[in-house]
Coordinates of C-alpha atoms and ligand atoms in Angstrom, one line a residue:
M1 CA 234.1 66.7 351.6
T2 CA 236.3 64.2 353.3
R3 CA 235.5 60.5 353.6
N4 CA 236.5 57.9 356.1
Q5 CA 237.6 60.4 358.7
G6 CA 235.5 59.2 361.6
I7 CA 231.8 60.2 362.1
T8 CA 229.9 61.8 359.3
N9 CA 227.3 64.2 360.6
S10 CA 224.8 63.8 357.7
I11 CA 224.6 61.7 354.6
L12 CA 224.8 65.0 352.6
E13 CA 228.4 65.4 353.6
L14 CA 229.2 62.4 351.5
V15 CA 228.2 64.0 348.2
G16 CA 231.1 64.2 345.7
E17 CA 234.7 62.9 346.0
T18 CA 233.8 59.8 343.9
P19 CA 236.5 57.4 342.9
L20 CA 238.3 57.2 339.6
I21 CA 238.7 53.5 338.8
K22 CA 241.1 52.1 336.2
L23 CA 239.4 50.0 333.5
H24 CA 241.3 46.9 332.5
K25 CA 239.7 44.1 330.4
I26 CA 237.0 46.2 328.7
T27 CA 239.5 48.6 327.2
K28 CA 242.2 46.0 326.6
N29 CA 242.2 46.5 322.8
L30 CA 242.0 50.3 322.8
P31 CA 245.1 52.5 322.8
G32 CA 245.8 54.5 325.9
T33 CA 244.7 54.4 329.6
Y34 CA 241.1 54.5 330.7
Y35 CA 239.5 55.5 334.0
A36 CA 235.9 55.5 335.0
K37 CA 234.6 58.2 337.4
F38 CA 232.0 56.2 339.1
E39 CA 229.3 58.5 340.3
A40 CA 227.3 55.7 341.9
F41 CA 229.5 56.3 344.9
N42 CA 227.5 59.4 345.8
P43 CA 225.0 58.7 348.6
G44 CA 222.1 59.0 346.2
H45 CA 224.0 56.7 343.8
S46 CA 224.3 59.3 340.9
A47 CA 226.0 62.4 339.8
K48 CA 222.8 64.3 340.4
D49 CA 223.5 64.5 344.1
R50 CA 226.1 67.2 343.2
I51 CA 223.7 69.5 341.4
A52 CA 220.7 68.9 343.7
L53 CA 222.8 69.8 346.8
H54 CA 224.4 72.8 345.1
I55 CA 221.0 74.3 343.9
V56 CA 219.3 73.7 347.2
Q57 CA 222.2 75.3 349.2
D58 CA 222.2 78.2 346.8
A59 CA 218.4 78.7 347.3
E60 CA 218.9 78.5 351.1
K61 CA 221.6 81.1 351.0
K62 CA 219.5 83.5 348.9
G63 CA 216.6 82.9 351.4
I64 CA 214.3 81.5 348.7
L65 CA 214.2 78.1 350.4
K66 CA 213.0 78.1 354.0
K67 CA 212.2 75.2 356.4
G68 CA 208.9 73.6 355.4
A69 CA 209.1 74.8 351.8
T70 CA 208.4 72.5 348.7
I71 CA 211.0 71.5 346.1
V72 CA 209.6 70.9 342.6
E73 CA 211.4 69.3 339.7
T74 CA 211.2 67.5 336.4
T75 CA 213.4 64.4 336.5
S76 CA 214.2 61.2 334.7
G77 CA 214.6 59.8 338.3
N78 CA 218.1 60.5 339.5
T79 CA 217.7 64.2 340.3
G80 CA 214.5 63.3 341.9
F81 CA 216.1 60.7 344.2
S82 CA 218.8 63.2 345.2
L83 CA 216.2 65.9 345.9
A84 CA 214.1 63.5 347.9
M85 CA 217.1 62.5 350.0
I86 CA 218.0 66.1 350.6
S87 CA 214.4 67.0 351.4
I88 CA 214.3 64.3 354.1
V89 CA 217.5 65.5 355.7
K90 CA 216.6 69.2 355.5
G91 CA 212.9 69.0 356.2
Y92 CA 211.4 70.0 352.8
K93 CA 208.4 68.6 350.8
C94 CA 209.4 67.2 347.4
I95 CA 207.1 67.0 344.4
L96 CA 208.5 65.4 341.2
A97 CA 207.2 65.3 337.6
V98 CA 208.7 62.1 336.0
S99 CA 208.5 60.9 332.4
D100 CA 206.8 57.6 331.9
K101 CA 210.0 56.4 330.2
S102 CA 211.6 56.2 333.6
S103 CA 212.0 52.7 334.8
R104 CA 209.5 51.4 337.3
D105 CA 212.4 50.9 339.8
K106 CA 213.2 54.6 339.7
I107 CA 209.5 55.7 340.2
D108 CA 209.1 53.3 343.1
L109 CA 212.3 54.5 344.7
L110 CA 211.1 58.1 344.5
K111 CA 207.9 57.2 346.3
C112 CA 209.8 55.2 348.8
M113 CA 212.0 58.3 349.5
G114 CA 208.8 60.2 350.4
A115 CA 208.4 62.3 347.3
E116 CA 205.0 63.0 345.6
V117 CA 205.4 61.7 342.1
H118 CA 203.5 62.8 338.9
V119 CA 204.1 60.4 336.0
C120 CA 203.9 62.3 332.6
P121 CA 204.0 61.0 329.0
A122 CA 207.5 61.1 327.5
N123 CA 206.6 61.3 323.8
V124 CA 204.8 64.7 323.8
P125 CA 206.5 68.0 322.8
P126 CA 208.0 70.0 325.7
E127 CA 205.4 72.7 325.4
D128 CA 202.5 70.2 325.7
P129 CA 200.6 70.8 329.0
R130 CA 201.0 67.1 329.7
S131 CA 204.8 67.2 329.4
Y132 CA 206.8 66.9 332.6
Y133 CA 208.2 70.4 332.1
E134 CA 204.7 71.9 331.9
V135 CA 203.4 69.8 334.8
A136 CA 206.3 70.8 337.0
K137 CA 205.8 74.5 336.1
T138 CA 202.1 74.3 337.0
I139 CA 202.8 72.6 340.3
H140 CA 205.3 75.2 341.1
K141 CA 202.9 78.1 340.3
K142 CA 200.1 76.5 342.4
T143 CA 202.3 75.6 345.4
K144 CA 202.9 78.4 347.8
N145 CA 206.5 78.6 349.2
S146 CA 207.9 76.3 346.5
V147 CA 211.2 76.3 344.5
Y148 CA 211.5 75.0 341.0
I149 CA 214.9 73.4 340.5
N150 CA 214.7 73.5 336.6
Q151 CA 217.9 71.6 336.0
Y152 CA 217.7 71.9 332.2
F153 CA 217.7 75.7 332.3
N154 CA 219.6 76.4 335.6
E155 CA 223.2 77.6 335.3
L156 CA 223.8 76.3 338.9
N157 CA 223.6 72.8 337.5
T158 CA 226.6 73.4 335.3
E159 CA 228.3 75.4 338.1
A160 CA 228.1 72.4 340.5
H161 CA 230.2 70.3 338.1
Y162 CA 232.6 73.2 337.5
R163 CA 233.2 73.4 341.2
T164 CA 233.3 69.7 342.1
T165 CA 233.5 67.1 339.2
G166 CA 236.0 69.0 337.1
P167 CA 238.5 69.7 340.0
E168 CA 238.2 66.1 341.3
I169 CA 239.1 64.7 337.8
W170 CA 242.0 67.1 337.5
K171 CA 243.4 66.2 340.9
Q172 CA 242.8 62.4 340.5
T173 CA 244.6 62.3 337.2
D174 CA 247.3 64.6 338.4
G175 CA 246.4 66.9 335.5
K176 CA 247.4 64.2 333.0
L177 CA 244.0 63.5 331.3
T178 CA 243.8 64.1 327.6
H179 CA 240.2 63.2 326.9
M180 CA 236.9 63.0 328.8
V181 CA 233.9 61.1 327.5
V182 CA 230.6 62.3 329.0
A183 CA 226.9 61.6 328.5
S184 CA 224.9 64.7 327.7
G185 CA 221.4 65.2 329.1
T186 CA 221.0 68.6 330.7
G187 CA 224.6 69.0 329.7
G188 CA 225.6 70.1 333.2
T189 CA 228.2 67.4 333.8
I190 CA 229.9 67.8 330.4
S191 CA 229.9 71.6 330.3
G192 CA 230.8 72.3 333.9
S193 CA 233.6 69.7 334.3
G194 CA 234.7 70.4 330.7
Q195 CA 235.0 74.1 331.3
F196 CA 237.1 73.6 334.4
L197 CA 239.4 71.1 332.7
K198 CA 239.8 73.2 329.6
E199 CA 240.7 76.2 331.8
K200 CA 243.5 74.0 333.3
N201 CA 244.6 72.6 330.0
P202 CA 243.0 73.9 326.7
N203 CA 244.2 70.7 325.0
V204 CA 241.9 68.4 326.9
K205 CA 239.3 67.1 324.5
V206 CA 235.7 67.0 325.7
L207 CA 233.8 64.2 323.9
G208 CA 230.1 64.2 324.2
V209 CA 227.7 61.2 324.1
D210 CA 224.2 61.6 322.6
A211 CA 221.4 59.2 321.8
I212 CA 220.1 58.2 318.4
G213 CA 216.7 60.0 318.5
S214 CA 218.0 63.2 320.2
V215 CA 218.8 66.7 318.8
L216 CA 222.0 67.5 320.6
K217 CA 224.7 66.3 318.2
K218 CA 223.1 68.0 315.2
Y219 CA 222.6 71.2 317.2
H220 CA 226.3 71.1 318.1
E221 CA 227.2 70.9 314.5
T222 CA 224.7 73.4 313.0
R223 CA 223.5 75.5 316.0
E224 CA 219.9 74.8 314.7
L225 CA 217.3 72.7 316.4
D226 CA 216.3 70.0 313.9
L227 CA 213.2 68.2 315.2
S228 CA 213.4 65.7 312.4
E229 CA 216.2 64.1 314.5
V230 CA 213.7 63.2 317.2
S231 CA 212.5 59.6 317.6
P232 CA 211.6 57.5 320.7
Y233 CA 214.5 55.7 322.4
K234 CA 215.0 53.8 325.6
I235 CA 218.1 55.2 327.3
E236 CA 217.1 57.4 330.2
G237 CA 218.9 60.6 331.0
L238 CA 220.8 60.8 327.7
G239 CA 220.1 63.3 324.9
K240 CA 217.1 65.6 324.5
N241 CA 214.3 66.8 322.2
L242 CA 215.0 70.4 323.2
I243 CA 218.2 72.6 323.7
P244 CA 219.0 72.9 327.4
T245 CA 220.6 76.2 328.3
A246 CA 222.6 74.3 331.0
T247 CA 224.7 73.0 328.1
D248 CA 227.6 75.1 326.9
F249 CA 228.0 73.7 323.4
D250 CA 231.3 75.6 322.9
I251 CA 233.0 73.5 325.5
I252 CA 232.2 70.3 323.7
D253 CA 234.5 69.2 320.9
V254 CA 232.4 66.6 319.3
Y255 CA 229.5 64.3 319.9
E256 CA 228.9 60.6 319.1
K257 CA 225.4 59.1 319.0
V258 CA 224.8 55.6 320.4
S259 CA 222.0 53.1 320.0
D260 CA 219.8 51.7 322.7
K261 CA 221.1 48.2 321.9
D262 CA 224.8 49.0 321.9
A263 CA 224.5 51.0 325.1
A264 CA 222.6 48.2 326.9
L265 CA 225.1 45.5 325.8
E266 CA 228.1 47.7 326.8
A267 CA 226.6 48.3 330.3
R268 CA 226.3 44.5 330.7
N269 CA 229.8 44.2 329.4
I270 CA 231.2 46.6 332.0
V271 CA 229.6 44.3 334.7
K272 CA 231.1 41.2 333.2
K273 CA 234.6 42.6 332.5
E274 CA 235.2 45.0 335.4
G275 CA 232.8 44.0 338.2
M276 CA 231.3 47.4 338.4
F277 CA 227.5 47.7 338.2
P278 CA 226.7 50.9 336.4
G279 CA 223.5 52.3 334.8
Y280 CA 222.4 52.5 331.2
T281 CA 224.1 55.7 330.3
S282 CA 227.5 54.3 331.5
G283 CA 227.0 51.7 328.8
A284 CA 226.4 54.5 326.3
V285 CA 229.6 56.2 327.4
M286 CA 231.5 53.0 327.0
Q287 CA 230.1 52.4 323.6
A288 CA 230.8 56.0 322.5
T289 CA 234.4 55.5 323.7
K290 CA 234.7 52.5 321.5
Q291 CA 233.3 54.5 318.5
Y292 CA 235.7 57.3 319.2
A293 CA 238.6 54.8 319.4
A294 CA 237.5 53.3 316.1
Q295 CA 237.8 56.8 314.5
G296 CA 241.4 57.0 315.7
M297 CA 240.7 59.5 318.5
F298 CA 243.1 58.0 321.0
T299 CA 246.8 57.0 321.0
E300 CA 248.9 55.0 323.4
D301 CA 249.6 58.3 325.3
S302 CA 245.9 59.1 325.8
V303 CA 244.6 59.3 329.3
V304 CA 240.8 59.0 329.0
V305 CA 238.3 59.6 331.7
L306 CA 234.8 58.2 331.3
I307 CA 232.1 59.4 333.5
F308 CA 229.7 56.6 334.7
P309 CA 226.7 58.7 336.0
D310 CA 224.7 56.2 338.1
H311 CA 224.2 52.7 339.5
G312 CA 222.8 49.6 337.8
S313 CA 220.3 48.8 340.5
R314 CA 218.0 51.4 339.0
Y315 CA 217.7 49.3 335.8
M316 CA 217.0 45.8 337.1
N317 CA 213.7 45.6 335.1
K318 CA 215.4 47.1 332.0
I319 CA 218.9 46.3 330.8
Y320 CA 219.7 43.9 333.5
S321 CA 216.6 41.8 332.8
D322 CA 217.2 39.1 330.2
E323 CA 213.5 39.2 329.4
W324 CA 213.4 42.9 328.7
M325 CA 216.6 42.6 326.6
K326 CA 214.9 39.8 324.6
E327 CA 211.7 41.8 324.2
Q328 CA 213.7 44.6 322.7
G329 CA 215.6 42.2 320.4
F330 CA 218.9 43.1 322.1
L331 CA 219.8 39.5 323.1
Ligands
PMP401 N1 223.0 59.6 332.9 C1 221.9 59.6 333.7 C2 221.5 58.3 334.2 C3 221.2 60.8 333.9 O1 220.1 60.7 334.7 C4 221.7 62.0 333.4 C5 220.9 63.3 333.7 N2 219.9 63.5 332.8 C6 222.8 62.0 332.6 C7 223.5 60.8 332.4 C8 223.4 63.2 331.9 O2 223.9 64.2 332.8 P1 223.7 65.7 332.6 O3 222.2 66.0 332.8 O4 224.6 66.4 333.5 O5 224.0 66.0 331.1

């Protein structure tokens, strides 16, 4: 993809090639150099454009997805937006099963983008027929000529980041990065870009970010699913109550868990200090970076890339609302 080279034929040509932006004030007291890969520069305003486009193009190539077909997916919102955008451009119908934890803004956006949205309860086990996984599967079974994207269990999710995000970071840092800090949900971003970067330089450290209330960190340490780790939390798109096969846990060196409050305050801190307007998980990544720094992870020679997955406009009624922050006891 090339930007700013005259006319762009379709918005989809602008997916990827996001900027790597130096952080200044917010990392002033940490050793090393810090850059944010700001995925809000994708046309759908999140990293999910990459996987949505890759999976759709793959299905088209294989002849599974034909004009007039339906795309079905489970999504916390961002993948849904990307799929809805692609569906409009390419002429597909888009049906999305969304968790009721997703912000109102995200759900409204999906409807506005022409998708059919089914809102499902967040705090039920994945195998419950009301969960967004089961609802999506049922819709897929019932809908003729439909494709289920299945991002949590689709290796193409990871492959999209192996092919795009990883090489971009390598090129943008001139191969000089030493650490990468990445939020883990499906695990596509961390595993795909992490694999590419470790193939280039095995010394690159891949540092994961998980949520308090999620099973990923414990699973990484023990390779056992410990459901006693599960508790409700507010950050959307981070952590999980199941083990996604899209995550390659061997690529990840270590995980840090962050709290809802710290992540929310750090997101607002990024706005104040750097003038960027990122989403909730970017705050989680910033907070985890500070936690890693406090453990002595970085030195003056460290070149650290933080991935900021999406844009703050999707959280106006959550972390960017003083009222919401006060209700949660965060302000
Ligand atoms: N941040 C946000 C806002 C997300 O929606 C997601 C995706 N669930 C992630 C981070 C994590 O990315 P991945 O699924 O590639 O692990």
